[in-house]
Amino acid sequence: MAKSDNEGTVIRHHLGHYVVQTADRVVMCALSTRLRKQLEYPEAAPGSRRRRVQSVRRVRVIDPVAVGDRVVFSEGADNRGMIREVCPRSNKVSRRASGGSYREQLLATNVDQVVPIVSADEPVPDWILLDRMLGIAEWQQISVALCLNKLDLADEAWADRVMRPYRAMGYPVVYTSIISDVGKEAFYDLLRGKITLFMGASGVGKSSLLNWLQPGLQLRTGPISKATGEGIHTTTHTELVALDRGGFVGDMPGVREFYLYDISPEDIPVLFRDFHPYLGGCRFRDCAHVHEPNCAVRTAVDDGDIALQRYESYMRLRERP
Ligand SMILES: Nc1nc2c(ncn2[C@@H]2O[C@H](COP(=O)(O)OP(=O)(O)OP(=O)(O)O)[C@@H](O)[C@H]2O)c(=O)[nH]1
Ligand SMILES: [Mg+2]
Ligand SMILES: [Zn+2]
């Protein structure tokens, strides 16, 4: 029987159990079938740029409780508990789940910032993937800082060149290398006092960076496959890690795609910060910035004020959000 009601933060989800951290202990919680069903009802994303009424049947979430969720639970014996309630979220980072059905996959909730990580070497940077990660954060209006890792394997002039458009948009950028020990203090400054989610493809070094930032942590890391030049999907569960220097960081499994969930093509332009100065300047109010004459966005691309690579990402996201 339950002893008392308590509140805590979900720091990990593993094999049907949610690991909940309270002020003084860790409790392994389950989620009742009844609450699971209730939570699977759609909700307009809090803080999202548009709140929309959705059809119950159309929308489904794979797992309704995510790392970062504040939950109320009742506690039984042996540090085991049952989640009774999920507290309202300040935001959620989610993507469209892979597979055939149109479902949402929550990656984390209640985060202060998102740090997309790109590797300067293998796996080679996927700029569209980066722009999708940025889009997910922009949709929820979550702060973003970028990390370019494995700088020991790259030339700094190249790094400056590829990061220039992102710096120009106002995103802070940190260069890191766990091999040459570059960027640690700047990273601590970025993370201190905040709840951050590391995002990125498998093998970019999310877990390695955390081990480097928090000595003694020992998260599992894996090699880059010689055959594919990509990571081998070492991390299998999202986990929130506390840093001694302050702050919490969510390490997540690397994914191949960040398809946007419940975002339609007309919503895409606002997710591109570098488009903002030009939105509203087109001849047609409903300009899609594709073929229309007198399009301010396309003029900015032609003039080099918007990077062509970003415009190409935009076109890809429009075709397939
Ligand atoms: N040269 C170099 N290698 C690095 C650096 N950071 C990470 N690596 C290597 O990159 C590989 C992948 O690192 P992981 O930390 O497992 O990558 P991950 O992003 O956590 O990957 P998943 O868990 O699969 O999503 C490992 O072999 C690391 O040693 C770096 O700064 N420089
Ligand atoms: Mg990992
Ligand atoms: Zn236009």
PDB file of C-alpha atoms in Angstrom, residues 168-272:
ATOM      1  CA  ALA A 168      25.082  35.089 -37.375  1.00  0.00           C
ATOM      2  CA  MET A 169      21.618  33.873 -36.356  1.00  0.00           C
ATOM      3  CA  GLY A 170      22.550  34.405 -32.731  1.00  0.00           C
ATOM      4  CA  TYR A 171      23.120  30.813 -31.646  1.00  0.00           C
ATOM      5  CA  PRO A 172      26.063  30.485 -29.239  1.00  0.00           C
ATOM      6  CA  VAL A 173      28.596  27.932 -30.518  1.00  0.00           C
ATOM      7  CA  VAL A 174      31.159  25.959 -28.503  1.00  0.00           C
ATOM      8  CA  TYR A 175      34.023  24.003 -30.035  1.00  0.00           C
ATOM      9  CA  THR A 176      35.019  20.920 -28.088  1.00  0.00           C
ATOM     10  CA  SER A 177      37.454  18.062 -28.143  1.00  0.00           C
ATOM     11  CA  ILE A 178      37.733  15.435 -25.467  1.00  0.00           C
ATOM     12  CA  ILE A 179      41.093  14.456 -26.966  1.00  0.00           C
ATOM     13  CA  SER A 180      42.812  17.841 -26.923  1.00  0.00           C
ATOM     14  CA  ASP A 181      40.694  18.963 -23.943  1.00  0.00           C
ATOM     15  CA  VAL A 182      39.277  22.016 -25.687  1.00  0.00           C
ATOM     16  CA  GLY A 183      36.200  23.990 -24.669  1.00  0.00           C
ATOM     17  CA  LYS A 184      35.550  22.616 -21.209  1.00  0.00           C
ATOM     18  CA  GLU A 185      35.211  25.893 -19.314  1.00  0.00           C
ATOM     19  CA  ALA A 186      33.020  27.408 -22.008  1.00  0.00           C
ATOM     20  CA  PHE A 187      30.831  24.324 -21.838  1.00  0.00           C
ATOM     21  CA  TYR A 188      30.509  24.479 -18.052  1.00  0.00           C
ATOM     22  CA  ASP A 189      29.473  28.112 -18.357  1.00  0.00           C
ATOM     23  CA  LEU A 190      26.827  27.147 -20.853  1.00  0.00           C
ATOM     24  CA  LEU A 191      25.418  24.312 -18.751  1.00  0.00           C
ATOM     25  CA  ARG A 192      25.639  25.702 -15.226  1.00  0.00           C
ATOM     26  CA  GLY A 193      22.294  26.032 -13.469  1.00  0.00           C
ATOM     27  CA  LYS A 194      20.292  24.748 -16.423  1.00  0.00           C
ATOM     28  CA  ILE A 195      18.583  21.595 -17.592  1.00  0.00           C
ATOM     29  CA  THR A 196      20.058  20.841 -21.004  1.00  0.00           C
ATOM     30  CA  LEU A 197      19.288  18.175 -23.567  1.00  0.00           C
ATOM     31  CA  PHE A 198      22.141  16.947 -25.773  1.00  0.00           C
ATOM     32  CA  MET A 199      20.858  15.970 -29.199  1.00  0.00           C
ATOM     33  CA  GLY A 200      22.579  14.549 -32.230  1.00  0.00           C
ATOM     34  CA  ALA A 201      23.313  11.605 -34.448  1.00  0.00           C
ATOM     35  CA  SER A 202      24.827   8.434 -33.070  1.00  0.00           C
ATOM     36  CA  GLY A 203      28.587   8.764 -32.640  1.00  0.00           C
ATOM     37  CA  VAL A 204      28.886  12.567 -32.426  1.00  0.00           C
ATOM     38  CA  GLY A 205      30.127  12.095 -28.855  1.00  0.00           C
ATOM     39  CA  LYS A 206      27.201  13.001 -26.594  1.00  0.00           C
ATOM     40  CA  SER A 207      28.051  10.431 -23.928  1.00  0.00           C
ATOM     41  CA  SER A 208      31.807  11.000 -24.308  1.00  0.00           C
ATOM     42  CA  LEU A 209      31.330  14.720 -23.719  1.00  0.00           C
ATOM     43  CA  LEU A 210      29.354  14.013 -20.568  1.00  0.00           C
ATOM     44  CA  ASN A 211      32.020  11.623 -19.256  1.00  0.00           C
ATOM     45  CA  TRP A 212      34.595  14.331 -19.955  1.00  0.00           C
ATOM     46  CA  LEU A 213      32.547  17.023 -18.214  1.00  0.00           C
ATOM     47  CA  GLN A 214      31.742  14.832 -15.216  1.00  0.00           C
ATOM     48  CA  PRO A 215      34.726  12.647 -14.274  1.00  0.00           C
ATOM     49  CA  GLY A 216      33.702   9.297 -12.801  1.00  0.00           C
ATOM     50  CA  LEU A 217      30.428   9.170 -14.707  1.00  0.00           C
ATOM     51  CA  GLN A 218      31.281   6.211 -16.971  1.00  0.00           C
ATOM     52  CA  LEU A 219      28.452   6.360 -19.479  1.00  0.00           C
ATOM     53  CA  ARG A 220      28.897   3.744 -22.172  1.00  0.00           C
ATOM     54  CA  THR A 221      30.462   5.031 -25.399  1.00  0.00           C
ATOM     55  CA  GLY A 222      31.036   3.199 -28.662  1.00  0.00           C
ATOM     56  CA  PRO A 223      33.247   3.356 -31.732  1.00  0.00           C
ATOM     57  CA  ILE A 224      32.393   4.681 -35.164  1.00  0.00           C
ATOM     58  CA  SER A 225      31.600   1.872 -37.575  1.00  0.00           C
ATOM     59  CA  LYS A 226      34.347   1.472 -40.203  1.00  0.00           C
ATOM     60  CA  ALA A 227      31.749   0.289 -42.682  1.00  0.00           C
ATOM     61  CA  THR A 228      29.276   3.190 -42.405  1.00  0.00           C
ATOM     62  CA  GLY A 229      31.274   5.998 -40.799  1.00  0.00           C
ATOM     63  CA  GLU A 230      28.423   6.370 -38.324  1.00  0.00           C
ATOM     64  CA  GLY A 231      27.956   5.598 -34.655  1.00  0.00           C
ATOM     65  CA  ILE A 232      26.693   2.199 -33.587  1.00  0.00           C
ATOM     66  CA  HIS A 233      23.801   3.399 -31.383  1.00  0.00           C
ATOM     67  CA  THR A 234      25.533   2.836 -28.081  1.00  0.00           C
ATOM     68  CA  THR A 235      23.217   4.788 -25.782  1.00  0.00           C
ATOM     69  CA  THR A 236      19.799   3.160 -25.619  1.00  0.00           C
ATOM     70  CA  HIS A 237      17.951   5.260 -23.029  1.00  0.00           C
ATOM     71  CA  THR A 238      17.673   8.923 -22.283  1.00  0.00           C
ATOM     72  CA  GLU A 239      19.144   9.772 -18.935  1.00  0.00           C
ATOM     73  CA  LEU A 240      19.416  12.980 -16.981  1.00  0.00           C
ATOM     74  CA  VAL A 241      22.835  13.426 -15.381  1.00  0.00           C
ATOM     75  CA  ALA A 242      23.692  15.899 -12.595  1.00  0.00           C
ATOM     76  CA  LEU A 243      26.954  17.817 -13.036  1.00  0.00           C
ATOM     77  CA  ASP A 244      29.032  18.673  -9.965  1.00  0.00           C
ATOM     78  CA  ARG A 245      29.783  22.021 -11.566  1.00  0.00           C
ATOM     79  CA  GLY A 246      26.049  22.736 -11.702  1.00  0.00           C
ATOM     80  CA  GLY A 247      23.226  21.841 -14.035  1.00  0.00           C
ATOM     81  CA  PHE A 248      21.643  18.697 -15.426  1.00  0.00           C
ATOM     82  CA  VAL A 249      22.245  17.240 -18.860  1.00  0.00           C
ATOM     83  CA  GLY A 250      20.112  14.737 -20.725  1.00  0.00           C
ATOM     84  CA  ASP A 251      22.078  12.234 -22.772  1.00  0.00           C
ATOM     85  CA  MET A 252      19.930  10.547 -25.385  1.00  0.00           C
ATOM     86  CA  PRO A 253      20.308   7.806 -27.953  1.00  0.00           C
ATOM     87  CA  GLY A 254      21.509   9.172 -31.265  1.00  0.00           C
ATOM     88  CA  VAL A 255      18.882   9.142 -33.970  1.00  0.00           C
ATOM     89  CA  ARG A 256      19.046   9.243 -37.750  1.00  0.00           C
ATOM     90  CA  GLU A 257      16.121  11.565 -38.226  1.00  0.00           C
ATOM     91  CA  PHE A 258      14.318  14.270 -36.376  1.00  0.00           C
ATOM     92  CA  TYR A 259      11.081  14.488 -38.284  1.00  0.00           C
ATOM     93  CA  LEU A 260       8.889  17.176 -36.820  1.00  0.00           C
ATOM     94  CA  TYR A 261       5.706  16.154 -35.105  1.00  0.00           C
ATOM     95  CA  ASP A 262       2.464  18.001 -35.737  1.00  0.00           C
ATOM     96  CA  ILE A 263       4.068  20.830 -37.658  1.00  0.00           C
ATOM     97  CA  SER A 264       2.714  21.638 -41.099  1.00  0.00           C
ATOM     98  CA  PRO A 265       4.630  23.112 -44.046  1.00  0.00           C
ATOM     99  CA  GLU A 266       3.225  26.615 -43.390  1.00  0.00           C
ATOM    100  CA  ASP A 267       4.729  26.494 -39.896  1.00  0.00           C
ATOM    101  CA  ILE A 268       8.246  25.884 -41.162  1.00  0.00           C
ATOM    102  CA  PRO A 269       9.489  29.404 -42.117  1.00  0.00           C
ATOM    103  CA  VAL A 270       9.219  30.699 -38.556  1.00  0.00           C
ATOM    104  CA  LEU A 271      11.486  27.850 -37.387  1.00  0.00           C
ATOM    105  CA  PHE A 272      14.324  29.366 -39.447  1.00  0.00           C
TER     106      PHE A 272
END
